[in-house]
mmCIF file of C-alpha atoms and ligand atoms in Angstrom:
data_model
loop_
_atom_site.group_PDB
_atom_site.id
_atom_site.type_symbol
_atom_site.label_atom_id
_atom_site.label_comp_id
_atom_site.label_asym_id
_atom_site.label_seq_id
_atom_site.Cartn_x
_atom_site.Cartn_y
_atom_site.Cartn_z
ATOM 1 C CA MET A 16 17.151 -12.346 -9.130
ATOM 2 C CA PRO A 17 17.569 -11.672 -5.390
ATOM 3 C CA ASP A 18 14.499 -11.533 -3.168
ATOM 4 C CA VAL A 19 13.822 -8.025 -1.926
ATOM 5 C CA PRO A 20 12.917 -7.994 1.780
ATOM 6 C CA THR A 21 9.584 -6.477 2.752
ATOM 7 C CA ILE A 22 8.778 -4.109 5.612
ATOM 8 C CA THR A 23 5.434 -4.497 7.371
ATOM 9 C CA LEU A 24 3.655 -1.152 7.714
ATOM 10 C CA ASN A 25 1.576 -0.272 10.759
ATOM 11 C CA ASN A 26 -1.629 -1.541 9.142
ATOM 12 C CA GLN A 27 0.048 -4.850 8.188
ATOM 13 C CA VAL A 28 0.511 -3.915 4.493
ATOM 14 C CA GLN A 29 3.836 -5.199 3.171
ATOM 15 C CA ILE A 30 6.118 -2.914 1.139
ATOM 16 C CA PRO A 31 9.277 -4.047 -0.704
ATOM 17 C CA GLN A 32 12.196 -2.325 1.031
ATOM 18 C CA LEU A 33 13.873 -1.520 -2.278
ATOM 19 C CA GLY A 34 11.880 0.194 -5.005
ATOM 20 C CA PHE A 35 12.407 2.422 -8.013
ATOM 21 C CA GLY A 36 11.844 6.204 -7.989
ATOM 22 C CA VAL A 37 10.711 8.097 -11.086
ATOM 23 C CA PHE A 38 11.250 11.741 -10.066
ATOM 24 C CA GLN A 39 12.638 13.620 -13.109
ATOM 25 C CA VAL A 40 11.998 10.720 -15.473
ATOM 26 C CA PRO A 41 10.438 12.460 -18.502
ATOM 27 C CA PRO A 42 6.739 11.509 -18.884
ATOM 28 C CA GLU A 43 7.252 10.294 -22.467
ATOM 29 C CA ASP A 44 10.029 7.907 -21.374
ATOM 30 C CA THR A 45 8.479 6.686 -18.138
ATOM 31 C CA ALA A 46 6.667 3.598 -19.449
ATOM 32 C CA ASP A 47 9.806 2.232 -21.094
ATOM 33 C CA VAL A 48 12.014 3.104 -18.118
ATOM 34 C CA VAL A 49 9.659 1.403 -15.662
ATOM 35 C CA LEU A 50 9.328 -1.637 -17.897
ATOM 36 C CA GLU A 51 13.124 -1.917 -17.834
ATOM 37 C CA ALA A 52 13.035 -1.671 -14.036
ATOM 38 C CA PHE A 53 10.422 -4.433 -13.878
ATOM 39 C CA ASP A 54 12.726 -6.511 -16.062
ATOM 40 C CA VAL A 55 15.567 -6.054 -13.560
ATOM 41 C CA GLY A 56 13.222 -7.200 -10.765
ATOM 42 C CA TYR A 57 11.887 -3.986 -9.112
ATOM 43 C CA ARG A 58 8.265 -4.397 -7.976
ATOM 44 C CA HIS A 59 7.856 -1.115 -6.079
ATOM 45 C CA ILE A 60 7.485 2.174 -7.950
ATOM 46 C CA ASP A 61 7.523 5.614 -6.298
ATOM 47 C CA THR A 62 5.805 8.319 -8.329
ATOM 48 C CA ALA A 63 3.843 11.516 -7.543
ATOM 49 C CA GLU A 64 1.259 13.786 -9.096
ATOM 50 C CA MET A 65 3.998 16.450 -9.196
ATOM 51 C CA TYR A 66 6.273 14.300 -11.385
ATOM 52 C CA GLY A 67 3.755 14.328 -14.242
ATOM 53 C CA ASN A 68 4.526 10.690 -15.070
ATOM 54 C CA GLU A 69 1.860 8.611 -13.338
ATOM 55 C CA ALA A 70 0.322 7.693 -16.687
ATOM 56 C CA GLY A 71 3.639 6.224 -17.810
ATOM 57 C CA VAL A 72 3.794 4.136 -14.635
ATOM 58 C CA GLY A 73 0.245 2.892 -15.305
ATOM 59 C CA GLU A 74 1.143 2.076 -18.892
ATOM 60 C CA ALA A 75 4.187 0.083 -17.800
ATOM 61 C CA ILE A 76 2.092 -1.958 -15.363
ATOM 62 C CA ARG A 77 -0.411 -2.830 -18.133
ATOM 63 C CA ARG A 78 2.273 -3.576 -20.766
ATOM 64 C CA SER A 79 4.346 -5.671 -18.307
ATOM 65 C CA GLY A 80 1.679 -8.341 -17.949
ATOM 66 C CA LEU A 81 2.447 -8.449 -14.229
ATOM 67 C CA ASP A 82 -0.437 -9.019 -11.848
ATOM 68 C CA ARG A 83 -1.355 -5.701 -10.307
ATOM 69 C CA GLY A 84 -1.138 -7.370 -6.907
ATOM 70 C CA ASP A 85 2.538 -8.107 -7.497
ATOM 71 C CA VAL A 86 3.473 -4.455 -7.921
ATOM 72 C CA PHE A 87 3.561 -1.867 -5.088
ATOM 73 C CA VAL A 88 2.752 1.668 -6.325
ATOM 74 C CA THR A 89 3.103 4.848 -4.287
ATOM 75 C CA SER A 90 1.889 8.256 -5.404
ATOM 76 C CA LYS A 91 1.649 11.594 -3.650
ATOM 77 C CA LEU A 92 -0.804 14.461 -3.440
ATOM 78 C CA ASP A 93 0.420 17.615 -5.132
ATOM 79 C CA ASN A 94 0.859 20.759 -3.071
ATOM 80 C CA GLY A 95 -1.906 22.710 -4.740
ATOM 81 C CA PHE A 96 -4.609 20.229 -3.707
ATOM 82 C CA HIS A 97 -4.545 20.389 0.098
ATOM 83 C CA GLU A 98 -8.168 21.463 0.472
ATOM 84 C CA TYR A 99 -10.309 18.459 1.451
ATOM 85 C CA ASP A 100 -12.390 18.278 -1.746
ATOM 86 C CA ASP A 101 -9.426 19.129 -3.952
ATOM 87 C CA ALA A 102 -7.468 16.267 -2.416
ATOM 88 C CA LEU A 103 -10.234 13.776 -3.154
ATOM 89 C CA ALA A 104 -10.600 15.003 -6.726
ATOM 90 C CA ALA A 105 -6.835 14.955 -7.270
ATOM 91 C CA PHE A 106 -6.687 11.425 -5.990
ATOM 92 C CA ASP A 107 -9.373 10.336 -8.422
ATOM 93 C CA GLU A 108 -7.255 11.766 -11.253
ATOM 94 C CA THR A 109 -4.229 9.863 -9.928
ATOM 95 C CA LEU A 110 -6.223 6.630 -10.142
ATOM 96 C CA GLU A 111 -7.352 7.483 -13.646
ATOM 97 C CA ARG A 112 -3.775 8.096 -14.798
ATOM 98 C CA LEU A 113 -2.371 4.984 -13.094
ATOM 99 C CA GLY A 114 -5.358 2.805 -14.084
ATOM 100 C CA GLY A 115 -7.063 0.369 -11.731
ATOM 101 C CA ASP A 116 -9.021 1.195 -8.619
ATOM 102 C CA TYR A 117 -6.418 1.585 -5.933
ATOM 103 C CA VAL A 118 -2.863 2.657 -5.108
ATOM 104 C CA ASP A 119 -0.823 0.817 -2.549
ATOM 105 C CA LEU A 120 0.353 3.938 -0.730
ATOM 106 C CA PHE A 121 -0.748 7.556 -1.034
ATOM 107 C CA LEU A 122 1.190 10.339 0.653
ATOM 108 C CA VAL A 123 0.796 14.036 1.422
ATOM 109 C CA HIS A 124 3.847 15.180 -0.545
ATOM 110 C CA TRP A 125 4.783 18.227 1.553
ATOM 111 C CA PRO A 126 3.105 19.618 4.723
ATOM 112 C CA MET A 127 2.948 23.214 3.377
ATOM 113 C CA PRO A 128 2.387 24.586 6.893
ATOM 114 C CA LYS A 129 2.652 28.241 5.866
ATOM 115 C CA SER A 130 -0.223 28.121 3.414
ATOM 116 C CA THR A 131 -2.440 25.123 4.193
ATOM 117 C CA ASP A 132 -3.897 23.054 6.983
ATOM 118 C CA TYR A 133 -2.300 19.689 6.483
ATOM 119 C CA LEU A 134 -4.512 18.125 9.183
ATOM 120 C CA LYS A 135 -7.559 18.694 7.014
ATOM 121 C CA THR A 136 -5.633 17.270 4.083
ATOM 122 C CA TRP A 137 -4.835 14.238 6.213
ATOM 123 C CA HIS A 138 -8.566 13.753 6.874
ATOM 124 C CA ALA A 139 -9.078 13.530 3.110
ATOM 125 C CA LEU A 140 -6.427 10.792 2.929
ATOM 126 C CA GLU A 141 -8.205 8.954 5.748
ATOM 127 C CA GLN A 142 -11.364 9.083 3.636
ATOM 128 C CA ILE A 143 -9.433 7.611 0.692
ATOM 129 C CA LEU A 144 -8.104 4.835 2.968
ATOM 130 C CA ASP A 145 -11.612 4.130 4.351
ATOM 131 C CA ARG A 146 -13.106 3.703 0.918
ATOM 132 C CA GLY A 147 -10.267 1.396 -0.226
ATOM 133 C CA GLY A 148 -8.692 3.810 -2.686
ATOM 134 C CA ALA A 149 -5.334 3.317 -1.007
ATOM 135 C CA ARG A 150 -4.097 0.268 0.910
ATOM 136 C CA ALA A 151 -2.061 2.582 3.160
ATOM 137 C CA ILE A 152 -1.650 6.335 3.610
ATOM 138 C CA GLY A 153 1.303 8.323 4.813
ATOM 139 C CA VAL A 154 3.156 11.616 4.643
ATOM 140 C CA SER A 155 6.331 12.997 3.192
ATOM 141 C CA ASN A 156 8.648 15.707 4.439
ATOM 142 C CA PHE A 157 6.834 15.917 7.779
ATOM 143 C CA GLU A 158 8.844 17.253 10.716
ATOM 144 C CA PRO A 159 8.164 16.033 14.319
ATOM 145 C CA ASP A 160 5.596 18.774 15.096
ATOM 146 C CA HIS A 161 3.701 18.039 11.849
ATOM 147 C CA LEU A 162 3.612 14.344 12.724
ATOM 148 C CA ARG A 163 2.368 14.983 16.262
ATOM 149 C CA ARG A 164 -0.414 17.258 15.045
ATOM 150 C CA VAL A 165 -1.614 14.629 12.591
ATOM 151 C CA ILE A 166 -1.428 11.822 15.159
ATOM 152 C CA ASP A 167 -3.169 13.802 17.888
ATOM 153 C CA GLY A 168 -5.833 15.163 15.552
ATOM 154 C CA SER A 169 -6.875 12.021 13.658
ATOM 155 C CA ASP A 170 -7.614 8.335 13.991
ATOM 156 C CA THR A 171 -4.800 7.186 11.688
ATOM 157 C CA VAL A 172 -1.068 7.143 12.312
ATOM 158 C CA PRO A 173 0.731 7.650 9.005
ATOM 159 C CA ALA A 174 2.169 4.370 7.675
ATOM 160 C CA VAL A 175 5.283 6.070 6.377
ATOM 161 C CA ASN A 176 7.164 9.375 6.453
ATOM 162 C CA GLN A 177 9.173 9.820 3.270
ATOM 163 C CA ILE A 178 12.062 12.217 3.951
ATOM 164 C CA GLU A 179 15.434 13.259 2.523
ATOM 165 C CA ILE A 180 18.110 10.905 3.816
ATOM 166 C CA HIS A 181 21.562 10.048 2.545
ATOM 167 C CA PRO A 182 24.996 9.590 4.130
ATOM 168 C CA TYR A 183 25.512 13.375 4.316
ATOM 169 C CA PHE A 184 22.086 13.907 5.908
ATOM 170 C CA ALA A 185 21.363 10.978 8.182
ATOM 171 C CA GLN A 186 18.201 12.423 9.891
ATOM 172 C CA ASN A 187 18.638 10.328 13.009
ATOM 173 C CA GLU A 188 16.398 12.430 15.177
ATOM 174 C CA LEU A 189 13.457 12.430 12.759
ATOM 175 C CA ARG A 190 13.922 8.703 12.083
ATOM 176 C CA ALA A 191 13.686 8.123 15.867
ATOM 177 C CA VAL A 192 10.432 10.107 16.043
ATOM 178 C CA ASN A 193 9.050 8.059 13.163
ATOM 179 C CA ALA A 194 10.029 4.819 14.888
ATOM 180 C CA GLU A 195 8.561 5.938 18.204
ATOM 181 C CA HIS A 196 5.176 6.224 16.496
ATOM 182 C CA GLY A 197 5.433 3.045 14.466
ATOM 183 C CA ILE A 198 5.907 5.042 11.220
ATOM 184 C CA ALA A 199 8.224 3.456 8.616
ATOM 185 C CA THR A 200 10.945 5.743 7.296
ATOM 186 C CA GLU A 201 11.392 6.090 3.562
ATOM 187 C CA ALA A 202 14.635 7.732 2.370
ATOM 188 C CA TRP A 203 14.384 9.982 -0.685
ATOM 189 C CA SER A 204 17.473 10.945 -2.686
ATOM 190 C CA PRO A 205 19.282 7.966 -1.076
ATOM 191 C CA ILE A 206 22.508 8.655 -2.958
ATOM 192 C CA ALA A 207 21.973 12.445 -2.822
ATOM 193 C CA GLN A 208 21.461 12.444 -6.609
ATOM 194 C CA GLY A 209 25.052 11.220 -6.989
ATOM 195 C CA GLU A 210 26.678 13.741 -4.667
ATOM 196 C CA VAL A 211 27.987 11.139 -2.198
ATOM 197 C CA LEU A 212 29.362 8.737 -4.802
ATOM 198 C CA ASP A 213 32.950 10.029 -4.789
ATOM 199 C CA ASP A 214 33.169 9.925 -1.032
ATOM 200 C CA PRO A 215 36.415 8.093 -0.087
ATOM 201 C CA VAL A 216 34.776 6.229 2.810
ATOM 202 C CA LEU A 217 32.093 4.802 0.508
ATOM 203 C CA THR A 218 34.507 3.937 -2.272
ATOM 204 C CA GLU A 219 36.986 2.300 0.123
ATOM 205 C CA ILE A 220 34.306 0.144 1.787
ATOM 206 C CA GLY A 221 33.039 -0.681 -1.692
ATOM 207 C CA GLU A 222 36.450 -1.862 -2.868
ATOM 208 C CA ARG A 223 36.645 -4.157 0.127
ATOM 209 C CA HIS A 224 33.363 -5.838 -0.857
ATOM 210 C CA GLY A 225 33.634 -5.615 -4.652
ATOM 211 C CA LYS A 226 30.755 -3.127 -4.655
ATOM 212 C CA THR A 227 30.331 0.421 -5.928
ATOM 213 C CA SER A 228 29.888 3.428 -3.658
ATOM 214 C CA ALA A 229 26.204 3.608 -4.750
ATOM 215 C CA GLN A 230 25.693 0.028 -3.635
ATOM 216 C CA VAL A 231 27.388 0.718 -0.325
ATOM 217 C CA ALA A 232 25.220 3.757 0.354
ATOM 218 C CA LEU A 233 22.029 1.856 -0.552
ATOM 219 C CA ARG A 234 23.101 -1.088 1.581
ATOM 220 C CA TRP A 235 23.666 1.284 4.503
ATOM 221 C CA HIS A 236 20.064 2.502 4.175
ATOM 222 C CA VAL A 237 18.709 -1.033 4.043
ATOM 223 C CA GLN A 238 20.664 -2.148 7.074
ATOM 224 C CA ARG A 239 19.314 0.870 9.000
ATOM 225 C CA GLY A 240 15.846 -0.506 8.218
ATOM 226 C CA ASP A 241 14.743 2.282 5.898
ATOM 227 C CA ILE A 242 12.880 1.906 2.596
ATOM 228 C CA VAL A 243 14.714 3.209 -0.526
ATOM 229 C CA PHE A 244 13.875 3.754 -4.197
ATOM 230 C CA PRO A 245 16.855 5.139 -6.127
ATOM 231 C CA LYS A 246 16.103 6.695 -9.491
ATOM 232 C CA THR A 247 18.006 5.991 -12.674
ATOM 233 C CA VAL A 248 17.183 5.929 -16.339
ATOM 234 C CA THR A 249 20.328 3.870 -16.999
ATOM 235 C CA PRO A 250 19.714 0.099 -17.233
ATOM 236 C CA GLU A 251 23.202 -0.882 -15.900
ATOM 237 C CA ARG A 252 22.618 1.341 -12.875
ATOM 238 C CA MET A 253 19.172 -0.174 -12.319
ATOM 239 C CA ARG A 254 20.900 -3.567 -12.033
ATOM 240 C CA GLU A 255 23.715 -2.150 -9.907
ATOM 241 C CA ASN A 256 21.286 -0.559 -7.453
ATOM 242 C CA PHE A 257 19.354 -3.850 -7.213
ATOM 243 C CA GLU A 258 22.399 -5.919 -6.318
ATOM 244 C CA ILE A 259 22.691 -4.994 -2.627
ATOM 245 C CA PHE A 260 21.396 -8.134 -0.956
ATOM 246 C CA ASP A 261 24.521 -10.238 -1.273
ATOM 247 C CA VAL A 262 26.681 -8.050 0.945
ATOM 248 C CA GLU A 263 26.632 -7.221 4.643
ATOM 249 C CA LEU A 264 28.364 -4.160 6.104
ATOM 250 C CA ASP A 265 29.855 -4.799 9.509
ATOM 251 C CA ALA A 266 29.293 -2.586 12.561
ATOM 252 C CA ASP A 267 32.514 -0.682 11.998
ATOM 253 C CA GLU A 268 31.638 0.056 8.337
ATOM 254 C CA MET A 269 28.113 1.163 9.320
ATOM 255 C CA GLU A 270 29.603 3.479 11.935
ATOM 256 C CA ARG A 271 32.052 4.989 9.482
ATOM 257 C CA ILE A 272 29.185 5.790 7.100
ATOM 258 C CA ASP A 273 27.111 7.162 10.018
ATOM 259 C CA GLY A 274 30.085 9.441 10.657
ATOM 260 C CA LEU A 275 29.716 11.114 7.243
ATOM 261 C CA ASP A 276 26.561 12.938 8.426
ATOM 262 C CA ARG A 277 27.093 16.671 8.093
ATOM 263 C CA GLY A 278 23.503 17.885 8.239
ATOM 264 C CA HIS A 279 23.676 18.640 4.540
ATOM 265 C CA ARG A 280 20.068 19.063 3.340
ATOM 266 C CA ARG A 281 19.752 19.315 -0.416
ATOM 267 C CA GLY A 282 16.024 19.974 -0.710
ATOM 268 C CA PRO A 283 13.987 22.779 0.895
ATOM 269 C CA HIS A 284 13.244 22.724 4.611
ATOM 270 C CA PRO A 285 9.635 21.467 4.946
ATOM 271 C CA ASP A 286 8.669 24.493 7.046
ATOM 272 C CA GLU A 287 9.830 26.835 4.288
ATOM 273 C CA MET A 288 8.238 25.111 1.284
ATOM 274 C CA ASN A 289 5.388 27.295 0.103
HETATM 275 P P1 NDP B 318 18.722 9.575 -6.148
HETATM 276 O O1 NDP B 318 19.503 9.779 -4.904
HETATM 277 O O2 NDP B 318 18.001 8.306 -6.368
HETATM 278 O O3 NDP B 318 19.763 9.833 -7.376
HETATM 279 C C1 NDP B 318 19.326 9.837 -8.707
HETATM 280 C C2 NDP B 318 20.524 10.317 -9.576
HETATM 281 O O4 NDP B 318 21.658 9.479 -9.382
HETATM 282 C C3 NDP B 318 20.230 10.306 -11.033
HETATM 283 O O5 NDP B 318 20.895 11.455 -11.591
HETATM 284 C C4 NDP B 318 20.875 9.042 -11.575
HETATM 285 O O6 NDP B 318 21.325 9.227 -12.876
HETATM 286 C C5 NDP B 318 22.018 8.855 -10.618
HETATM 287 N N1 NDP B 318 22.292 7.449 -10.295
HETATM 288 C C6 NDP B 318 21.414 6.522 -9.892
HETATM 289 N N2 NDP B 318 22.028 5.342 -9.650
HETATM 290 C C7 NDP B 318 23.366 5.556 -9.854
HETATM 291 C C8 NDP B 318 24.511 4.730 -9.770
HETATM 292 N N3 NDP B 318 24.428 3.440 -9.424
HETATM 293 N N4 NDP B 318 25.706 5.273 -10.079
HETATM 294 C C9 NDP B 318 25.837 6.575 -10.442
HETATM 295 N N5 NDP B 318 24.781 7.404 -10.519
HETATM 296 C C10 NDP B 318 23.538 6.910 -10.247
HETATM 297 O O7 NDP B 318 17.774 10.853 -6.288
HETATM 298 P P2 NDP B 318 16.221 11.155 -6.418
HETATM 299 O O8 NDP B 318 16.121 12.593 -6.027
HETATM 300 O O9 NDP B 318 15.720 10.766 -7.728
HETATM 301 O O10 NDP B 318 15.536 10.263 -5.280
HETATM 302 C C11 NDP B 318 15.039 8.971 -5.502
HETATM 303 C C12 NDP B 318 13.497 8.996 -5.455
HETATM 304 O O11 NDP B 318 13.053 9.554 -4.237
HETATM 305 C C13 NDP B 318 12.836 9.903 -6.541
HETATM 306 O O12 NDP B 318 12.914 9.328 -7.803
HETATM 307 C C14 NDP B 318 11.466 10.012 -5.934
HETATM 308 O O13 NDP B 318 10.743 8.826 -6.150
HETATM 309 C C15 NDP B 318 11.797 10.183 -4.470
HETATM 310 N N6 NDP B 318 11.896 11.599 -4.054
HETATM 311 C C16 NDP B 318 10.902 12.068 -3.217
HETATM 312 C C17 NDP B 318 10.911 13.385 -2.803
HETATM 313 C C18 NDP B 318 9.856 13.858 -1.884
HETATM 314 O O14 NDP B 318 9.760 15.083 -1.627
HETATM 315 N N7 NDP B 318 9.017 13.013 -1.352
HETATM 316 C C19 NDP B 318 11.956 14.334 -3.257
HETATM 317 C C20 NDP B 318 12.965 13.731 -4.104
HETATM 318 C C21 NDP B 318 12.911 12.416 -4.462
HETATM 319 P P3 NDP B 318 20.665 8.622 -14.233
HETATM 320 O O15 NDP B 318 19.155 8.606 -14.040
HETATM 321 O O16 NDP B 318 21.111 9.585 -15.270
HETATM 322 O O17 NDP B 318 21.257 7.260 -14.429
#
């Protein structure tokens, strides 16, 4: 089993650079799917209140027999709970569903700037951090102006910004803003839910290394320094996505994949999400 590198967050917490995402994993299947992922070697699980499957993640951790300290769990605040007290209450329910008395990383899932004040929501996450409910706190889908408002208006720089990134949507400007503030970038939908997998550049580079296009795309993310957590319910793909640490893309290959960027956003624009 290859060792997964870790990234050190801005409060010194270590996060495995490769994890396992459970968006769209049916709640009733989640415990078995996550147990399978643990079996492959994943030790970082990315869930959210919105996914409805935190309880399955918690069940998998208990059934696995793994030490809780050996697993990194991220969850995210759902959009309907941005009011300060609602955020605290929703977090308590997250803990109840996951079991145990902390999560490793808790994120504001979307900024919701049209309908809520995400700075107040951020203050609730700071409270959760202060009382030890989360080892680190961060944001997701935050644009540069959202980040600046949170940084200027609070005492805590988000540890991560989890955003859509894949070879067709490289997000270099936002990644640079994250880096400028010491915020780690997490790439969601790292293979664009499969959309990039037939790309001839990825398949050709893969053939050269005896790797699949999914492995090439994931390797590109990792070499850029981002954190990824591809989702799959298929055990062979879990193994495939894990086997990206025995290959190195050279500068020319990285550049060719960089060149695939076409600003193709699949999810909603964070300013429009309501
Ligand atoms: P991914 O880019 O991880 O793609 C998942 C899809 O690709 C599934 O349909 C899966 O199929 C398929 N797949 C996975 N591996 C392979 C492979 N090796 N070969 C071929 N097909 C493959 O998309 P997600 O949107 O799930 O993103 C990953 C994670 O990011 C989520 O699970 C979630 O944790 C997070 N996320 C966060 C968001 C946010 O707003 N913060 C938004 C969206 C995602 P199958 O399962 O059938 O095998």
